[in-house]
Short mmCIF file of C-alpha atoms in Angstrom, two decimals:
data_model
loop_
_atom_site.label_atom_id
_atom_site.label_comp_id
_atom_site.label_asym_id
_atom_site.label_seq_id
_atom_site.Cartn_x
_atom_site.Cartn_y
_atom_site.Cartn_z
CA MET O 128 5.76 25.93 0.23
CA PRO O 129 2.28 25.22 -1.90
CA ILE O 130 2.23 22.51 -4.42
CA ALA O 131 4.74 23.67 -7.39
CA ASP O 132 3.24 21.40 -10.28
CA THR O 133 0.38 19.82 -11.99
CA GLY O 134 2.21 16.36 -11.85
CA SER O 135 2.83 16.95 -8.18
CA GLY O 136 -0.86 17.81 -7.46
CA ARG O 137 -2.21 15.24 -9.65
CA GLY O 138 0.06 12.58 -7.59
CA LEU O 139 -1.01 13.47 -4.37
CA TRP O 140 -4.68 12.81 -5.86
CA LEU O 141 -3.87 9.25 -7.38
CA ALA O 142 -2.28 8.53 -3.31
CA ALA O 143 -5.76 9.67 -2.39
CA ILE O 144 -7.63 7.11 -4.21
CA GLY O 145 -5.01 4.66 -2.74
CA VAL O 146 -5.34 5.50 0.71
CA LEU O 147 -9.29 5.19 0.21
CA ILE O 148 -8.95 2.07 -0.88
CA TYR O 149 -6.14 0.83 1.32
CA SER O 150 -8.16 2.07 4.77
CA LEU O 151 -10.70 -0.61 4.19
CA THR O 152 -7.93 -3.49 4.35
CA LEU O 153 -7.73 -4.23 7.80
CA PRO O 154 -11.84 -4.47 8.49
CA SER O 155 -11.81 -6.54 5.44
CA THR O 156 -9.32 -8.87 6.71
CA VAL O 157 -11.28 -9.26 9.84
CA LEU O 158 -14.10 -10.19 8.01
CA GLY O 159 -11.71 -12.93 6.11
CA LEU O 160 -11.18 -14.27 9.13
CA ASP O 161 -14.56 -15.29 10.13
CA GLY O 162 -13.61 -18.51 8.25
CA LEU O 163 -10.49 -18.62 6.62
CA ASP O 164 -6.89 -19.35 8.00
CA PRO O 165 -4.62 -16.34 8.39
CA TYR O 166 -1.97 -17.51 6.16
CA LEU O 167 -4.86 -18.62 3.36
CA ILE O 168 -5.74 -15.13 3.69
CA GLY O 169 -2.33 -13.61 3.75
CA VAL O 170 -1.02 -15.54 1.01
CA GLY O 171 -4.01 -16.37 -1.13
CA ARG O 172 -5.36 -12.43 -1.69
CA ALA O 173 -1.85 -12.41 -3.68
CA ALA O 174 -2.28 -15.65 -5.60
CA ALA O 175 -5.72 -14.54 -6.37
CA ALA O 176 -4.41 -10.77 -7.98
CA SER O 177 -1.51 -12.82 -9.77
CA VAL O 178 -3.84 -13.98 -12.19
CA LEU O 179 -5.64 -10.56 -12.41
CA ALA O 180 -2.24 -9.31 -13.28
CA ALA O 181 -0.97 -12.19 -15.65
CA ALA O 182 -4.28 -11.44 -17.66
CA VAL O 183 -3.89 -7.42 -17.73
CA LEU O 184 -0.16 -7.84 -18.62
CA LEU O 185 -0.84 -10.23 -21.66
CA LEU O 186 -3.43 -8.37 -22.92
CA VAL O 187 -1.46 -4.96 -23.38
CA ARG O 188 2.06 -7.34 -24.33
CA ALA O 189 3.52 -5.53 -21.24
CA PRO O 190 7.67 -5.86 -21.76
CA LEU O 191 9.36 -7.87 -19.59
CA PRO O 192 11.39 -6.25 -16.26
CA ARG O 193 14.83 -5.48 -16.99
CA ARG O 194 17.06 -7.24 -15.12
CA ASP O 195 18.48 -4.27 -13.40
CA GLN O 196 15.41 -3.74 -11.75
CA LEU O 197 14.92 -7.25 -10.46
CA ALA O 198 16.15 -6.33 -7.10
CA GLY O 199 14.00 -3.90 -6.73
CA PHE O 200 11.48 -6.44 -7.49
CA ALA O 201 12.56 -8.61 -5.22
CA VAL O 202 11.54 -5.90 -2.58
CA VAL O 203 8.60 -5.63 -3.37
CA VAL O 204 7.42 -8.88 -3.33
CA GLY O 205 9.26 -9.41 0.14
CA GLY O 206 7.40 -6.26 1.62
CA VAL O 207 3.79 -5.69 -0.24
CA ILE O 208 3.06 -9.24 -1.27
CA PHE O 209 4.15 -11.52 1.81
CA GLY O 210 5.45 -9.05 4.34
CA PHE O 211 2.80 -6.51 5.35
CA PRO O 212 -0.64 -8.85 3.94
CA VAL O 213 0.93 -11.92 6.29
CA LEU O 214 1.99 -9.87 9.40
CA SER O 215 -0.65 -8.36 9.36
CA THR O 216 -3.33 -11.02 9.35
CA LEU O 217 -1.43 -12.84 11.96
CA ALA O 218 -1.43 -9.85 14.46
CA LEU O 219 -4.89 -9.63 13.72
CA ASP O 220 -5.56 -13.40 14.12
CA HIS O 221 -3.55 -12.89 17.15
CA GLY O 222 -6.49 -10.74 18.95
CA ALA O 223 -5.47 -7.26 17.46
CA SER O 224 -8.57 -5.15 16.76
CA SER O 225 -8.62 -2.69 13.70
CA ALA O 226 -8.11 -0.16 16.29
CA HIS O 227 -4.66 -1.70 17.42
CA SER O 228 -3.76 -2.50 14.20
CA ALA O 229 -4.05 1.26 13.26
CA VAL O 230 -0.40 1.97 14.77
CA VAL O 231 0.77 0.19 11.90
CA VAL O 232 -0.97 2.83 9.25
CA GLY O 233 -0.11 5.36 11.32
CA LEU O 234 3.64 5.10 11.99
CA LEU O 235 4.06 3.93 8.09
CA PRO O 236 4.16 7.20 6.54
CA ALA O 237 6.98 8.48 8.63
CA VAL O 238 8.95 5.23 8.04
CA THR O 239 8.00 5.01 4.26
CA ALA O 240 9.51 9.03 4.34
CA VAL O 241 12.71 7.41 5.89
CA PHE O 242 13.06 4.70 3.10
CA GLY O 243 12.64 7.33 1.00
CA VAL O 244 15.63 9.49 1.85
CA LEU O 245 17.44 6.60 2.27
CA ARG O 246 16.83 4.84 -0.96
CA ALA O 247 15.43 7.27 -3.18
CA GLY O 248 17.92 10.41 -2.71
CA GLU O 249 14.80 12.80 -1.41
CA ARG O 250 15.21 15.71 1.20
CA PRO O 251 12.62 17.00 3.17
CA SER O 252 12.75 20.19 4.73
CA GLY O 253 12.79 20.51 8.54
CA ALA O 254 9.49 21.77 8.39
CA PHE O 255 8.07 18.50 6.49
CA TRP O 256 9.90 16.57 9.19
CA LEU O 257 7.93 18.50 12.02
CA ALA O 258 4.58 18.13 10.42
CA GLY O 259 4.92 14.20 10.20
CA ALA O 260 6.24 13.92 13.35
CA ALA O 261 3.40 15.94 14.40
CA GLY O 262 0.82 13.77 12.34
CA THR O 263 2.50 10.32 13.79
CA VAL O 264 2.42 11.49 17.09
CA CYS O 265 -1.25 12.12 17.03
CA VAL O 266 -2.26 9.18 15.16
CA THR O 267 0.03 6.84 17.88
CA GLY O 268 -1.52 8.98 20.54
CA PHE O 269 -5.20 8.24 19.00
CA ALA O 270 -4.62 4.55 18.53
CA LEU O 271 -2.97 4.21 21.88
CA ILE O 272 -6.36 5.76 23.24
CA ARG O 273 -8.00 3.20 21.99
CA GLY O 274 -6.59 0.40 23.36
CA ALA O 275 -3.35 -0.08 21.67
CA GLY O 276 -1.20 0.66 24.53
CA HIS O 277 0.22 -2.85 25.81
CA PHE O 278 3.30 -4.75 23.32
CA THR O 279 2.11 -7.98 22.66
CA ALA O 280 3.10 -10.56 20.38
CA ALA O 281 0.99 -8.83 17.92
CA ASP O 282 2.71 -5.68 18.41
CA LEU O 283 6.15 -7.34 17.26
CA LEU O 284 3.55 -8.50 14.09
CA LEU O 285 2.99 -5.07 13.43
CA PHE O 286 6.29 -3.68 13.37
CA GLY O 287 7.56 -6.17 10.97
CA ALA O 288 4.25 -5.28 8.94
CA LEU O 289 5.29 -1.65 9.18
CA VAL O 290 8.92 -2.01 7.94
CA THR O 291 8.51 -4.47 5.82
CA CYS O 292 5.67 -2.30 4.38
CA ALA O 293 7.70 0.90 3.80
CA ALA O 294 10.45 -0.77 2.07
CA GLY O 295 7.95 -1.98 -0.79
CA TYR O 296 6.59 1.26 -0.91
CA THR O 297 9.67 2.97 -1.75
CA GLU O 298 11.19 0.56 -4.12
CA GLY O 299 8.05 0.69 -5.63
CA ALA O 300 7.81 3.83 -6.36
CA ARG O 301 11.09 3.59 -7.89
CA LEU O 302 10.53 1.52 -10.41
CA ALA O 303 7.13 4.22 -10.83
CA ARG O 304 9.56 6.35 -11.95
CA ASP O 305 10.67 4.20 -15.30
CA MET O 306 7.10 2.07 -15.94
CA ALA O 307 3.41 2.61 -14.89
CA GLY O 308 2.65 1.79 -11.29
CA TRP O 309 0.11 -0.47 -12.69
CA ARG O 310 3.19 -2.24 -13.96
CA VAL O 311 4.87 -2.50 -11.70
CA ILE O 312 2.44 -4.34 -9.00
CA SER O 313 1.64 -6.71 -11.95
CA TRP O 314 5.16 -8.38 -12.12
CA ALA O 315 5.35 -8.02 -8.73
CA LEU O 316 2.60 -10.40 -8.26
CA VAL O 317 3.11 -12.36 -11.45
CA LEU O 318 7.13 -12.56 -10.00
CA ALA O 319 5.70 -13.96 -7.03
CA ALA O 320 2.87 -16.56 -8.08
CA PRO O 321 5.39 -19.32 -8.21
CA ILE O 322 5.30 -18.81 -4.40
CA THR O 323 2.06 -17.79 -3.79
CA VAL O 324 -0.05 -20.40 -5.96
CA PRO O 325 1.60 -24.01 -4.97
CA VAL O 326 1.19 -22.46 -1.11
CA THR O 327 -2.47 -21.29 -1.58
CA ILE O 328 -3.66 -24.48 -3.18
CA TRP O 329 -1.84 -26.20 -0.73
CA LEU O 330 -3.63 -23.91 2.26
CA LEU O 331 -7.02 -24.60 0.51
CA ALA O 332 -6.78 -28.61 0.55
CA THR O 333 -5.42 -28.51 4.60
CA THR O 334 -7.41 -26.02 6.48
CA GLY O 335 -10.47 -26.26 6.08
CA PRO O 336 -11.92 -22.92 4.92
CA ASP O 337 -15.43 -22.05 5.54
CA TRP O 338 -16.39 -19.46 3.13
CA THR O 339 -19.01 -18.03 4.85
CA GLY O 340 -20.75 -14.30 3.74
CA ARG O 341 -18.26 -12.11 5.59
CA ALA O 342 -14.96 -14.21 4.98
CA THR O 343 -15.59 -14.43 1.10
CA LEU O 344 -16.34 -10.75 1.23
CA GLY O 345 -13.50 -9.81 2.77
CA PHE O 346 -11.09 -12.12 0.72
CA ALA O 347 -12.49 -10.61 -2.38
CA TYR O 348 -11.60 -7.32 -1.16
CA VAL O 349 -8.26 -7.51 0.19
CA ALA O 350 -7.30 -9.84 -3.45
CA ALA O 351 -8.87 -7.43 -6.03
CA PHE O 352 -8.24 -4.15 -4.30
CA SER O 353 -5.60 -4.20 -1.41
CA ALA O 354 -3.31 -6.56 -3.32
CA TYR O 355 -3.77 -5.31 -6.79
CA ILE O 356 -6.27 -2.55 -7.92
CA GLY O 357 -5.12 0.00 -4.81
CA PHE O 358 -1.41 0.10 -6.35
CA PHE O 359 -2.46 1.10 -9.52
CA ALA O 360 -3.23 5.02 -7.87
CA TRP O 361 -0.79 4.41 -4.98
CA TYR O 362 2.66 4.01 -7.05
CA GLU O 363 1.88 6.43 -9.45
CA GLY O 364 1.06 9.14 -6.79
CA LEU O 365 4.19 8.13 -5.17
CA ALA O 366 6.42 8.55 -8.25
CA ARG O 367 4.45 11.67 -9.10
CA ALA O 368 4.46 13.72 -6.30
CA GLY O 369 7.86 12.15 -4.51
CA ILE O 370 7.83 9.33 -1.87
CA ALA O 371 8.01 11.47 1.02
CA ARG O 372 5.40 13.78 0.45
CA ALA O 373 3.14 11.16 -0.76
CA SER O 374 3.17 8.92 1.57
CA GLN O 375 1.94 11.50 4.61
CA VAL O 376 -1.62 11.46 2.89
CA GLN O 377 -1.35 8.05 4.64
CA LEU O 378 -1.69 9.75 7.90
CA ALA O 379 -5.62 9.62 7.38
CA GLN O 380 -5.84 6.09 6.76
CA PRO O 381 -5.94 5.22 10.74
CA VAL O 382 -8.87 7.37 11.08
CA MET O 383 -10.57 6.44 7.92
CA THR O 384 -10.04 2.50 8.95
CA LEU O 385 -11.87 2.80 12.32
CA LEU O 386 -14.74 4.44 10.62
CA TRP O 387 -14.79 1.50 8.21
CA SER O 388 -14.38 -0.81 11.18
CA GLY O 389 -17.46 1.06 12.91
CA LEU O 390 -19.70 0.57 9.88
CA LEU O 391 -18.85 -3.08 9.19
CA LEU O 392 -17.20 -4.28 12.50
CA GLY O 393 -19.45 -2.16 14.99
CA GLU O 394 -16.59 -0.73 16.52
CA ARG O 395 -17.46 2.05 18.93
CA ILE O 396 -17.18 5.47 17.08
CA ASP O 397 -16.97 8.66 19.79
CA ALA O 398 -15.56 12.20 19.51
CA THR O 399 -12.47 11.27 20.30
CA THR O 400 -12.31 9.81 16.49
CA ALA O 401 -13.74 13.13 15.30
CA LEU O 402 -11.08 15.42 16.83
CA ALA O 403 -7.93 13.16 15.84
CA ALA O 404 -9.54 13.00 12.42
CA VAL O 405 -9.06 17.26 12.39
CA ALA O 406 -5.62 16.54 14.15
CA VAL O 407 -4.21 14.48 11.20
CA LEU O 408 -5.77 16.24 8.27
CA VAL O 409 -4.27 19.26 9.54
CA CYS O 410 -1.18 17.63 9.92
CA VAL O 411 -1.82 16.50 6.13
CA ALA O 412 -2.48 19.61 4.88
CA LEU O 413 0.64 20.87 6.65
CA THR O 414 3.55 18.54 5.01
CA GLN O 415 2.04 19.44 1.69
CA ARG O 416 3.15 22.89 1.95
CA THR O 417 7.09 21.80 2.94
CA ARG O 418 9.54 21.66 0.44
CA VAL O 419 11.12 18.37 -0.44
CA ASP O 420 14.25 18.32 -2.49
CA ARG O 421 14.65 15.62 -5.27
CA SER O 422 17.81 14.67 -6.49
CA PRO O 423 18.08 14.62 -10.53
CA ASP O 424 17.58 10.89 -10.96
CA ALA O 425 14.56 10.75 -8.42
CA VAL O 426 12.40 12.35 -11.54
CA ARG O 427 10.36 9.92 -12.95
CA THR O 428 11.51 9.48 -16.63
CA THR O 429 8.39 7.42 -18.05
CA ALA O 430 6.60 8.65 -20.73
CA ALA O 431 3.41 10.09 -20.78
CA THR O 432 1.42 6.62 -22.45
CA ASP O 433 3.03 4.68 -20.15
CA ALA O 434 0.66 6.07 -17.01
CA ARG O 435 -2.49 5.74 -19.11
CA PRO O 436 -4.69 3.04 -17.80
CA PRO O 437 -3.83 -0.64 -19.01
CA HIS O 438 -6.74 -0.75 -21.53
CA THR O 439 -4.75 2.37 -23.50
CA LEU O 440 -1.56 0.58 -23.77
CA GLU O 441 -1.43 -1.81 -26.36
CA GLN O 442 -0.52 0.07 -29.16
CA GLY O 443 2.06 1.76 -27.06
CA SER O 444 3.43 -0.98 -25.55
CA ALA O 445 4.36 -2.35 -28.97
CA THR O 446 5.69 0.55 -30.06
CA ARG O 447 8.27 0.75 -26.90
CA ARG O 448 9.31 -3.18 -27.62
#
């Protein structure tokens, strides 16, 4: 069925913005590996982003998370601060190309939808699962054709990255029902900082980083956009449109990633890419026209002012405290 409300439609647009930002993550990570240790990229990006997050939270005087939210934040930290960044970077360092790693983002929407059912009280229809499965098959087949058909240590790392990331997405979206998405990722980064910052300082001192132009550009992107700014739109989109439905927008990410890989890394783009892009986008469109029921507690409760960008929130935050 068509999208029923403006909030859901806006959520899908926000999710699409997040996917656009994330589509550059793997190519940017490859650039970073030109001179940096994989652990420095995986952990250091969160350490750098935590400085931005702390500044934003202080600027708007954001209230502390509630005690009952800390378990959810722990899952977010484990999934999107440590799990996916470290494991996917290690997979790339172990020889997985951007095309190979597209398996991760190809399967991520399906796993995120499963977590949405298990943790967020969402009930997608049979048609939704059929369309989502079709999209997953298209993306996985595309990645296999591009050379990802052999199971290696990199594949195991990518699988771990997939599961931890889906868990972090789901818990972050649940938290974003009670607070703005930018606050969720900001507090997650700050809560992880007592680990990420000392580890990053140690890695800087012991791994001999070579800050080439490519490495600097790649690290700067994953730190500012992949680890932080992208979540502003992504968590808002998941909270507004529903985890299962909004996550399917990410089916388009592998194709976008390969396009960026062709432009930035010189990977060959052929007719298969164009055909896969059309197939995936059709599946995404079909998932948006299916029904996803949400339990009463799966509706976002945060006030409208909480969803506005950080620079408009100083007065509202003080009022809520």
